[in-house]
Coordinates of C-alpha atoms and ligand atoms in Angstrom, one line a residue:
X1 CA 97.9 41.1 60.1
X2 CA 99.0 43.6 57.1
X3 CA 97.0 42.9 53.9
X4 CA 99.2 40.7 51.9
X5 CA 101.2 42.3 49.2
X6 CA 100.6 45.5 51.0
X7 CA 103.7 47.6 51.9
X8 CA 103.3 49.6 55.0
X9 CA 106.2 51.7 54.1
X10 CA 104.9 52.3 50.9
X11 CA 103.3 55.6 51.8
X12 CA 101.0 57.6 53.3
X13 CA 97.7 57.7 51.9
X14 CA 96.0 61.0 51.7
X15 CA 93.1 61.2 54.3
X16 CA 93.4 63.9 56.6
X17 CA 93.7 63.4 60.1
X18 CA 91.3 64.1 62.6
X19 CA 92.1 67.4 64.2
X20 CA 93.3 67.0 67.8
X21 CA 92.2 69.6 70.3
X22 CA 94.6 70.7 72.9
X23 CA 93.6 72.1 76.3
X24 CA 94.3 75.8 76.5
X25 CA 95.3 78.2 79.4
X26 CA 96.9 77.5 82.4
X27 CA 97.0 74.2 84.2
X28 CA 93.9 74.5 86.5
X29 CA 91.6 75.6 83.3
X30 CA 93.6 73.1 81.2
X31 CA 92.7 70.1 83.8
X32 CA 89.2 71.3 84.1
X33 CA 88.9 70.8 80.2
X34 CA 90.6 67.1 80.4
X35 CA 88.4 65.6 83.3
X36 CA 85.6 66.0 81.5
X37 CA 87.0 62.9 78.9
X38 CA 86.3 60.1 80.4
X39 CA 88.2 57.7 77.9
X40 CA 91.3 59.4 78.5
X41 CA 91.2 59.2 81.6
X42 CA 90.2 55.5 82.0
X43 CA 93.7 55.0 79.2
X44 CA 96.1 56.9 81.3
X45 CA 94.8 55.5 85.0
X46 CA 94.9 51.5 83.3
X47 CA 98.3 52.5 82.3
X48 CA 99.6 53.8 85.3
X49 CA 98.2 50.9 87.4
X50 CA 100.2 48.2 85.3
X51 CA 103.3 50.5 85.5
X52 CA 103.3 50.8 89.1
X53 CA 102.6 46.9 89.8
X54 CA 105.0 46.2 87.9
X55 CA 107.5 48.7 89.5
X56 CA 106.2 47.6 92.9
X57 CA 107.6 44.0 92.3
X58 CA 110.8 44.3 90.6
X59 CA 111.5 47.1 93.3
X60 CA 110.3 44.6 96.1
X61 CA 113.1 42.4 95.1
X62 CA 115.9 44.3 95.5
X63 CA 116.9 44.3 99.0
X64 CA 119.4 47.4 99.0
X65 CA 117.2 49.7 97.1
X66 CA 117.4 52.6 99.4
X67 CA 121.0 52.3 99.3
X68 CA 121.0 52.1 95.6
X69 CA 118.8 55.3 95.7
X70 CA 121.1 57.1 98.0
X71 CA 124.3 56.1 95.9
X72 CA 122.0 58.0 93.2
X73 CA 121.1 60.2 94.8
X74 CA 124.6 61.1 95.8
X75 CA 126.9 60.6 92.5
X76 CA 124.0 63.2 91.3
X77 CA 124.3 65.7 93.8
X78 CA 128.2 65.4 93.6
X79 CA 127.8 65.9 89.7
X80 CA 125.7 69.0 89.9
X81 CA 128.5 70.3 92.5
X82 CA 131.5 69.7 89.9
X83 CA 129.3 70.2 86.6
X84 CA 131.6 72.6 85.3
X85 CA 134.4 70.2 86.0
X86 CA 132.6 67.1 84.6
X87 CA 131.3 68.9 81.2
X88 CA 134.5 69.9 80.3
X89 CA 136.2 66.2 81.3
X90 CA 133.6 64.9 78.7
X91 CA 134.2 67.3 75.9
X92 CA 138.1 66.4 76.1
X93 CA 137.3 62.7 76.1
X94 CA 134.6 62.4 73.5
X95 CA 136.5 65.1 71.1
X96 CA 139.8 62.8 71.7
X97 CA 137.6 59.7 70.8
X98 CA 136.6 61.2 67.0
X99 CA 133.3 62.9 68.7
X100 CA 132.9 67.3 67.9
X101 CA 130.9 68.5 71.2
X102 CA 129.0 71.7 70.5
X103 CA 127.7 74.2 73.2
X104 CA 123.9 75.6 73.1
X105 CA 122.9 78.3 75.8
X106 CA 119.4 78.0 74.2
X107 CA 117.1 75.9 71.9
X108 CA 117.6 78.2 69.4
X109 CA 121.4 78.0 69.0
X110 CA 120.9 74.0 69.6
X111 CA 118.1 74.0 66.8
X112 CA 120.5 76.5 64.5
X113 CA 124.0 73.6 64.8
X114 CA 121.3 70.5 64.7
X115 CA 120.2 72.1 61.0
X116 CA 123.3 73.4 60.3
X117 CA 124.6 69.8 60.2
X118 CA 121.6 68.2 58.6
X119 CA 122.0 70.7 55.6
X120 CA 125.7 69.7 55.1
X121 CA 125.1 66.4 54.5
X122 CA 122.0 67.2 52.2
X123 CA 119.9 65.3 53.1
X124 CA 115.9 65.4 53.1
X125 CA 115.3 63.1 56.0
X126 CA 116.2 62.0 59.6
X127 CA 115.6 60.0 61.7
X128 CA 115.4 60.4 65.5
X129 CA 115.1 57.8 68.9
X130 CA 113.0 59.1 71.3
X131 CA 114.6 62.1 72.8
X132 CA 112.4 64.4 75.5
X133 CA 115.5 66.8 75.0
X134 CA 114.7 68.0 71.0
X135 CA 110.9 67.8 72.0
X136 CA 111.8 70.4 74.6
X137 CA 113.3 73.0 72.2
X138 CA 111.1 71.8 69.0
X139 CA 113.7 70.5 66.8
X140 CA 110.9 68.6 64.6
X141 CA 109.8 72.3 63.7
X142 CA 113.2 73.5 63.1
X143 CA 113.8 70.6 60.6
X144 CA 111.2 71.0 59.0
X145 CA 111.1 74.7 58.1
X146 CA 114.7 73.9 56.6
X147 CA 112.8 71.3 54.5
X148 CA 113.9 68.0 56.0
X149 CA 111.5 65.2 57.5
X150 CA 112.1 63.9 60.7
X151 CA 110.7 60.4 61.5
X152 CA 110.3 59.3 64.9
X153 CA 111.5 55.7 65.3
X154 CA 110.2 54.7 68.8
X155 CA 106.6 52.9 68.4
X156 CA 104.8 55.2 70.9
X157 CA 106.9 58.6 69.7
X158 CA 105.6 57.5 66.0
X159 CA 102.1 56.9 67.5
X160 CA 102.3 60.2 68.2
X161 CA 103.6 61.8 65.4
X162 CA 101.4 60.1 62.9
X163 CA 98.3 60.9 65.4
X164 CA 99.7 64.9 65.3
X165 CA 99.5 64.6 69.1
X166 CA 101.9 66.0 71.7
X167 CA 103.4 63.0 74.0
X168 CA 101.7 63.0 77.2
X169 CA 104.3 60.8 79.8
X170 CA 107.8 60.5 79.7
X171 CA 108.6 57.2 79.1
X172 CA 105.2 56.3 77.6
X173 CA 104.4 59.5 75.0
X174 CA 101.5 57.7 74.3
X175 CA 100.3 56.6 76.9
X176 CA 96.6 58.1 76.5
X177 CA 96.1 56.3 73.7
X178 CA 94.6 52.7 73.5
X179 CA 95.3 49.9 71.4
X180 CA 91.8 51.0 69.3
X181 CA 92.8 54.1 68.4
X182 CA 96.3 53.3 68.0
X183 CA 95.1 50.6 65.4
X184 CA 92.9 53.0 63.7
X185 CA 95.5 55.6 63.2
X186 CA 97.5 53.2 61.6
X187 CA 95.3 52.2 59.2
X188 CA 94.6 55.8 58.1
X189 CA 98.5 56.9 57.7
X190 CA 99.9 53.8 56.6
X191 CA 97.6 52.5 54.1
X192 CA 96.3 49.6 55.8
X193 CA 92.5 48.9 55.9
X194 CA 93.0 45.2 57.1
X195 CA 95.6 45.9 59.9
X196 CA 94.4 43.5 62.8
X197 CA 94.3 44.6 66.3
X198 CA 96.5 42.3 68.7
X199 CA 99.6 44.0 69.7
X200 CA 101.8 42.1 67.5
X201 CA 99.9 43.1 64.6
X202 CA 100.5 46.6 65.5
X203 CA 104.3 45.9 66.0
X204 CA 104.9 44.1 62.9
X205 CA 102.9 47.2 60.8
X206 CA 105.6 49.6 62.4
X207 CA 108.2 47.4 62.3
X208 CA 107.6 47.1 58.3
X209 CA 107.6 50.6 58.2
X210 CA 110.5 51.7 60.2
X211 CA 113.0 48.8 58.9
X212 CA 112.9 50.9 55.5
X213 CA 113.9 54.1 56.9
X214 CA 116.9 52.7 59.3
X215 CA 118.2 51.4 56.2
X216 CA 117.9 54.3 53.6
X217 CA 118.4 57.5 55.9
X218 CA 121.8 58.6 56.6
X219 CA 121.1 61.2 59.4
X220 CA 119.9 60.0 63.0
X221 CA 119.4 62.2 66.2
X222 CA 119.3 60.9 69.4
X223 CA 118.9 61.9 73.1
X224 CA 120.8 60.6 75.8
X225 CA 120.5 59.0 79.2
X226 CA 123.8 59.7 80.5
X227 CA 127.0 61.0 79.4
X228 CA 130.3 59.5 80.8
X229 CA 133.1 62.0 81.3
X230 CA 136.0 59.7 82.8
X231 CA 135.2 58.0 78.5
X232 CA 133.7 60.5 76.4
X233 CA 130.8 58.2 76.0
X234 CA 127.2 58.1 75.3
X235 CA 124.4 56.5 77.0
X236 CA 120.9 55.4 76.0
X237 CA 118.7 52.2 77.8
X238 CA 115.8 51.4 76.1
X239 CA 113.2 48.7 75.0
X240 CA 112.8 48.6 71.3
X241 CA 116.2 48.5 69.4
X242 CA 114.6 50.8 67.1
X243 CA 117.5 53.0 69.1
X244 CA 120.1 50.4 68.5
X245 CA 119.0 50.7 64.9
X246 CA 119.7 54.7 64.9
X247 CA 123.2 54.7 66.7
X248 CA 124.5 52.1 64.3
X249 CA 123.2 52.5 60.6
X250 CA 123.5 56.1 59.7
X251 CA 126.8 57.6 58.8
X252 CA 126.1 60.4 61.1
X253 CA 124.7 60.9 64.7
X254 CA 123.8 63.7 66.4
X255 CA 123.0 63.8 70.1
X256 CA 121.1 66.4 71.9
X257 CA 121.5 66.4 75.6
X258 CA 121.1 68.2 78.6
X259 CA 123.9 69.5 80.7
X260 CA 123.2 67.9 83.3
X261 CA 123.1 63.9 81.7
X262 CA 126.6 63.9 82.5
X263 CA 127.6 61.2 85.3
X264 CA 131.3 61.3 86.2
X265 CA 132.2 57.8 85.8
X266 CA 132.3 54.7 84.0
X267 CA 131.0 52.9 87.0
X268 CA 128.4 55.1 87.9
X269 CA 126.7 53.3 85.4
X270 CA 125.9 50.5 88.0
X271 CA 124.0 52.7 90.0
X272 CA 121.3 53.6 86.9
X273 CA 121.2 51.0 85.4
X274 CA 119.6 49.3 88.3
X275 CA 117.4 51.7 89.6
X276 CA 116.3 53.2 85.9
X277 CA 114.5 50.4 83.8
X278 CA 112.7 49.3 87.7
X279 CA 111.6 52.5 88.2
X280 CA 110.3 53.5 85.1
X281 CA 108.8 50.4 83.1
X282 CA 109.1 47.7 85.9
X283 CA 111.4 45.9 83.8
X284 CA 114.5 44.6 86.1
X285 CA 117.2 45.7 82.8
X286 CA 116.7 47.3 79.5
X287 CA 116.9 45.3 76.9
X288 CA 118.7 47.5 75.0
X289 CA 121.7 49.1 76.5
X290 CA 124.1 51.4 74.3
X291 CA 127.1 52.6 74.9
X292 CA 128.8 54.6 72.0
X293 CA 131.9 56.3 71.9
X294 CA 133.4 58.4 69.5
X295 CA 133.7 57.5 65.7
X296 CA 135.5 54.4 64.7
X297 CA 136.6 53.5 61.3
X298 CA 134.5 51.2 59.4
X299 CA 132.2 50.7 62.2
X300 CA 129.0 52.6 62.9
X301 CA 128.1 56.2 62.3
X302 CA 131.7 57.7 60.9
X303 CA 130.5 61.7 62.2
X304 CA 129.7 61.9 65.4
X305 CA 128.2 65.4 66.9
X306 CA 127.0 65.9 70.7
X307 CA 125.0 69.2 71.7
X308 CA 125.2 69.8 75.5
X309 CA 122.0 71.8 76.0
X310 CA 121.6 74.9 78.7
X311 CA 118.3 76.1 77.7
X312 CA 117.5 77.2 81.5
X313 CA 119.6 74.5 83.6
X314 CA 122.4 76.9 84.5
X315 CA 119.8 79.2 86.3
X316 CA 118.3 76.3 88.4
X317 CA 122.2 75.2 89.1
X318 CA 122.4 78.5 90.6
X319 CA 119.2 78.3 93.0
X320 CA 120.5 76.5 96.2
X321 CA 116.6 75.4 97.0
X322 CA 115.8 74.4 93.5
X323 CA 118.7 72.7 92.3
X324 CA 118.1 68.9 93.1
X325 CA 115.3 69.3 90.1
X326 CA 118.9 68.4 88.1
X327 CA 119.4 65.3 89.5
X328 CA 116.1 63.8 87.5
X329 CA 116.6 60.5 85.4
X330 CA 113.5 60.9 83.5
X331 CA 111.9 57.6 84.8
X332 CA 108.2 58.7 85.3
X333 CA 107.8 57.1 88.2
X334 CA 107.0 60.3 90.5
X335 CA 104.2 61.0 87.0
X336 CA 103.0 57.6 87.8
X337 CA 102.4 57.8 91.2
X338 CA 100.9 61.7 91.2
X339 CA 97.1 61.1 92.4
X340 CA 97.1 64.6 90.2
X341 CA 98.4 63.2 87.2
X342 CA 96.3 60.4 87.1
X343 CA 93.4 62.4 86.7
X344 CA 94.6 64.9 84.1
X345 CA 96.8 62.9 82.1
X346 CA 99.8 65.1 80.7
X347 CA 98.6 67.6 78.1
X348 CA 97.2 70.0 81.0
X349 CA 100.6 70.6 82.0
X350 CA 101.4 72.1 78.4
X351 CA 104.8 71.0 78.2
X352 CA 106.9 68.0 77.4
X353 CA 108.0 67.1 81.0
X354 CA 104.4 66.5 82.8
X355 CA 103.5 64.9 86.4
X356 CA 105.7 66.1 89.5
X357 CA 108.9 66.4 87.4
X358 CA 107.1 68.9 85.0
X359 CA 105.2 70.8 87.5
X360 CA 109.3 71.7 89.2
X361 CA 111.0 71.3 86.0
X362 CA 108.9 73.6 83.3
X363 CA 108.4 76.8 85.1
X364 CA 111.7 76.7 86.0
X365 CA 112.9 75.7 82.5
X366 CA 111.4 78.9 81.5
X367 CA 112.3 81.7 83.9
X368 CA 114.5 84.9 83.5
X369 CA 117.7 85.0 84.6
X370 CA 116.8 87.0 87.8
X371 CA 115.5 84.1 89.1
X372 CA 111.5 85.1 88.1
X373 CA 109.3 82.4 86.9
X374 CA 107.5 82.9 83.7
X375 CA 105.4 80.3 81.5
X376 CA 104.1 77.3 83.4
X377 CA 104.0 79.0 87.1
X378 CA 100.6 77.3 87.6
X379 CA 102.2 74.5 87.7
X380 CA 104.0 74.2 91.3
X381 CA 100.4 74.4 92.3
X382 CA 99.3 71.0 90.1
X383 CA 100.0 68.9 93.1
X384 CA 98.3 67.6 96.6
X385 CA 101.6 67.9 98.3
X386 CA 101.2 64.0 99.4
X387 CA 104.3 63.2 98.9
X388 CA 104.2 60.2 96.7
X389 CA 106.4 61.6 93.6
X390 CA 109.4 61.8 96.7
X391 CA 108.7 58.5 97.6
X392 CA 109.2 56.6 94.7
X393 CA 112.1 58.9 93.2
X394 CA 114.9 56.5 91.6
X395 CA 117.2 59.8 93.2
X396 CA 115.6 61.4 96.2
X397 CA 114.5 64.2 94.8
X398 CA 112.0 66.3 97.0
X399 CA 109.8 67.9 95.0
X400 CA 107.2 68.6 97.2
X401 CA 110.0 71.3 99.1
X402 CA 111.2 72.1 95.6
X403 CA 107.1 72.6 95.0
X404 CA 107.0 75.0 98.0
X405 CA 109.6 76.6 97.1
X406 CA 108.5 77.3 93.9
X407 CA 105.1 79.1 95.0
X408 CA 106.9 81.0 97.3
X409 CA 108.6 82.7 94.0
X410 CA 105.7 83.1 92.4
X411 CA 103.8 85.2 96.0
X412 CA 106.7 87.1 96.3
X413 CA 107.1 87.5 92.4
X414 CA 103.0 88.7 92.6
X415 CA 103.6 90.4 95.8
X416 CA 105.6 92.9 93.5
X417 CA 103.0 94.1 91.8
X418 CA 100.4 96.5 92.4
X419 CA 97.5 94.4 90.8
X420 CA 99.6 91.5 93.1
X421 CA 100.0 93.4 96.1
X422 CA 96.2 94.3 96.3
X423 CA 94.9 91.4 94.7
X424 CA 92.0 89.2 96.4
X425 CA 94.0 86.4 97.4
X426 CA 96.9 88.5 98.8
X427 CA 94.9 90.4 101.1
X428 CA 93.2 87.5 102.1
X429 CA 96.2 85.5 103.1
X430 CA 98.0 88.6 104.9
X431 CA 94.8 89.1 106.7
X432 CA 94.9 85.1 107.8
X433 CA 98.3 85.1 109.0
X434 CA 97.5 87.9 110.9
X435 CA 94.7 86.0 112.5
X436 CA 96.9 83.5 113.1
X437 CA 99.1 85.0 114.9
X438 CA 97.1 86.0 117.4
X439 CA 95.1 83.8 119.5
X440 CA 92.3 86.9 120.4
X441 CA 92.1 87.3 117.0
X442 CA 91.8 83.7 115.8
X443 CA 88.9 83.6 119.0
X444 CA 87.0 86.4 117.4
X445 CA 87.5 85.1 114.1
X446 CA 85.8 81.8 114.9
X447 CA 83.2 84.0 116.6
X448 CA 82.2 85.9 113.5
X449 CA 82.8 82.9 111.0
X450 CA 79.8 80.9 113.1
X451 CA 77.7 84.1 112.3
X452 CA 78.7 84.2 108.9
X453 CA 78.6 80.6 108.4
X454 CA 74.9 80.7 108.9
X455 CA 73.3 80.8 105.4
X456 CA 75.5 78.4 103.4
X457 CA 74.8 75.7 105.9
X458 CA 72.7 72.8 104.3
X459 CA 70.0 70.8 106.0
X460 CA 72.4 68.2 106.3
X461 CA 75.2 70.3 108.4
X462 CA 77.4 70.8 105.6
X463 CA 78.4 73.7 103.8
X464 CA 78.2 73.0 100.1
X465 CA 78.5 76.3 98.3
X466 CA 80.9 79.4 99.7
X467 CA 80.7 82.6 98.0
X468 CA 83.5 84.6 96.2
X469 CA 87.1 83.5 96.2
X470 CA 85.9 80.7 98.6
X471 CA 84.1 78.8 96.0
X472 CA 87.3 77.0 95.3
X473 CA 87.5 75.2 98.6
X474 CA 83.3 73.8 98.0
X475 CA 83.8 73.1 93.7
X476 CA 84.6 69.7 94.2
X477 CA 84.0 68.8 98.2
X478 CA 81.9 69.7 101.1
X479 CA 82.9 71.4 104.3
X480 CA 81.8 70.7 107.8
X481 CA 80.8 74.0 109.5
X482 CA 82.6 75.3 112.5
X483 CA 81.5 73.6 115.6
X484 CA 79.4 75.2 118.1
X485 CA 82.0 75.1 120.5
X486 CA 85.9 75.2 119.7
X487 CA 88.1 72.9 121.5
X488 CA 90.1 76.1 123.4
X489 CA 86.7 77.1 124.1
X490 CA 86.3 73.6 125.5
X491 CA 89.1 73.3 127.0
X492 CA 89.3 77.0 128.9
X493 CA 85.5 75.6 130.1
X494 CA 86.7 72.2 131.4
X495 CA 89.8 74.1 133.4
X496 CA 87.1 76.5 135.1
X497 CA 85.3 73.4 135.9
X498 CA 88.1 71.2 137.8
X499 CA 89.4 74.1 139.4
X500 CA 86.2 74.6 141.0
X501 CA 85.5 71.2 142.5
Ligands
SF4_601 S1 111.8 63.4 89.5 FE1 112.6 61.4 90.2 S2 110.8 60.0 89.9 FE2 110.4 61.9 88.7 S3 111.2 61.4 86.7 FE3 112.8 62.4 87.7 S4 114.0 60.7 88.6 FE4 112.1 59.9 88.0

């Protein structure tokens, strides 16, 4: 419980925090750094299992699922087809309903009109629902080099904020953290040295603080889950209120959302709404569910601003192969499935979409507009290929082809270059497919590999340690050696035999 007379929202007391230390470097040194903390890893695989039980169950019970994740699949596909159509359908109808639509081609022009607003109103503070969307082009910086204070208002976004962390899961930013540290935290920032430790304890402590901002700051930004263009509306599902709160309090609202939120219809809505809250928290509905439209006199925020974000998504609309990454709800279910996310938790992926989504979605987010990828290219390379992100996909997204696809850019991207074109690893694989190709050559190559094999074979018939550029393969598992015999040498062998009795 809070200490009696004690007023979380009071103020901050002065103690600073500890300093958090993000992994550096790309996403295989990044990982490396992150397995070695065990307590992290222990938070973010509990997590994960009660997601996905929960997922299993409500999922379970819906006997048309796969047709509910075709019908997604396919309004989404359709969409992404007719996104020019659709965008401009949903400016008419939201500008019509008292709404002003703005158009950023990058997060600079979307952070520029975001500020540009806040400043008119004058205003010091703001305060946001949890939107992935301004985390992906930094608009908490933005706001506060112009001087104004952005306060998160969802429990595990403010976790975050107060714990100067970086979210680590979509749906659950927080998900690394347990409820000790979580409790901790709070008692620094908010000033309370008796704060219990049961959940509702924690809630009531934020609750306390975050009633006295909905009701004193005039300027919220949101995200969005979908935008309607048949009705110009605005969609967000989630579990708090704390979003109803900023949709319906502040004079203004400002929405930043991806171009490709927008759903065509009305009824379209059915669709997500049944497949969304299962797949991402196991819940079988949200228990919040907003639907806002234009201003109306009187009655909620009386300015109402929407920025439709490029920022990268018209260059993945224009790659045939790669263009299904749109279709993505942002449920976490493919992060929560990922045997490689479980392991590494999200920070190694060093950016705010992590797991299967993030390993397709980032490096894509950030190529040039020939097509090259730049920052995050590690990333289509975070995965085992197993397949389970496809499987549980609300939408049918194939990311393990989009995956493929993906390191396919980056070879032929490297194979442009001279360091690329003679580097280790692209001699080595032109010289394997050209064993491959050939079965003399594979034959000789078995040949010589049972020579070389010789010295890094253990006394127990494993190989444990390979030199060079093969370490990789023995770092974290063994290899049995080639057999004495290969099976087309057993095979030719056993022919020669029955043809002679
Ligand atoms: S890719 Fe699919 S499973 Fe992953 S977040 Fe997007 S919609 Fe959900």
């Amino acid at each position: 419980m809070t200490t009696p007379g004690t007023t979380p929202a009071a103020g901050l007391i002065n103690i600073a925090p500890p300093q958090v230390e993000w992994p550096q470097g790309d996403f295989p040194t990044a990982a490396h750094q992150l397995l070695k903390d065990s307590q992290l890893r222990k938070n973010v695989r509990h997590a994960t299992n009660v997601i996905n039980a929960k997922r299993a169950i409500v999922v379970g019970e819906m006997p048309d699922w796969e047709h509910l994740r075709d019908a997604g699949s396919a309004i989404k596909q359709h969409t992404l087809d007719h996104l020019d159509q659709y965008l401009l359908e949903f400016e008419a109808a939201c500008t019509a309903a008292g709404g002003h639509v703005h158009w950023a081609v990058d997060a600079a022009e979307a952070n520029r009109i975001a500020v540009e607003i806040v400043r008119r109103h004058q205003v010091s503070e703001v305060i946001k629902i949890k939107s992935m969307t301004t985390e992906e082009i930094e608009l908490n910086h933005a706001l506060e080099a112009a001087g104004v204070h952005p306060t998160e208002t969802d429990l595990a976004e403010l976790i975050i904020q107060m714990g100067h962390d970086k979210p680590s899961h979509i749906i659950v930013p927080a998900l690394h953290k347990n409820r000790g540290q979580v409790r901790e935290m709070f008692r620094r920032e908010m000033n309370l040295p008796d704060l219990g430790d049961t959940p509702e304890d924690l809630a009531d402590a934020a609750r306390r603080y975050l009633r006295e901002k909905f009701l004193s700051v005039k300027v919220a930004i949101s995200g969005a889950n979908f935008l309607i263009a048949e009705t110009g509306g605005v969609c967000i599902l989630e579990s708090e209120g704390n979003g109803r709160m900023c949709l319906t309090l502040p004079d203004v609202l400002i929405s930043v959302v991806g171009l490709e939120k927008v759903i065509p219809r009305f009824r379209d809505l059915e669709v997500f709404l049944q497949t969304l809250p299962r797949s991402s928290t196991g819940e079988r509905m949200n228990p919040y569910n907003s639907i806002w439209t234009g201003v109306r006199p009187g009655d909620g925020p009386q300015e109402f601003h929407v920025i439709l974000l490029d920022n990268g998504r018209s260059a993945i609309l224009h790659d045939a192969e790669a263009k299904q990454t749109l279709k993505c709800i942002r449920c976490a279910a493919c992060q929560n499935a990922c045997p490689v996310y479980r392991q590494t938790g999200g920070h190694a992926y060093a950016s705010v979409y992590a797991g299967p989504i993030g390993a397709i979605l980032t490096p894509q987010l950030h190529q040039t507009a020939d097509g090259r990828l730049g920052d995050g290219d590690s990333l289509p390379y975070a995965s085992s290929l197993c397949g389970a992100c496809y499987e549980v996909c609300p939408v049918k997204i194939n990311i393990p082809e989009v995956l493929i696809h993906l390191r396919r850019k980056v070879v032929e991207r490297d194979q442009g270059t001279i360091s690329g074109l003679f580097g280790l690893w692209n001699i080595g694989m032109q010289t394997a497919a050209a064993v491959f190709e050939s079965g003399d050559r594979l034959r000789l190559a078995q040949r010589l590999g049972r020579i070389g094999q010789i010295p890094f074979v253990s006394k127990n018939d494993f190989i444990e340690h390979l030199p060079l550029m093969l370490s990789g393969w023995t770092q974290t598992r063994d290899l049995a050696p080639l057999p004495e015999q290969s099976f087309r040498e057993w095979w030719s062998e056993r022919s020669d035999r029955t043809s002679h009795e």
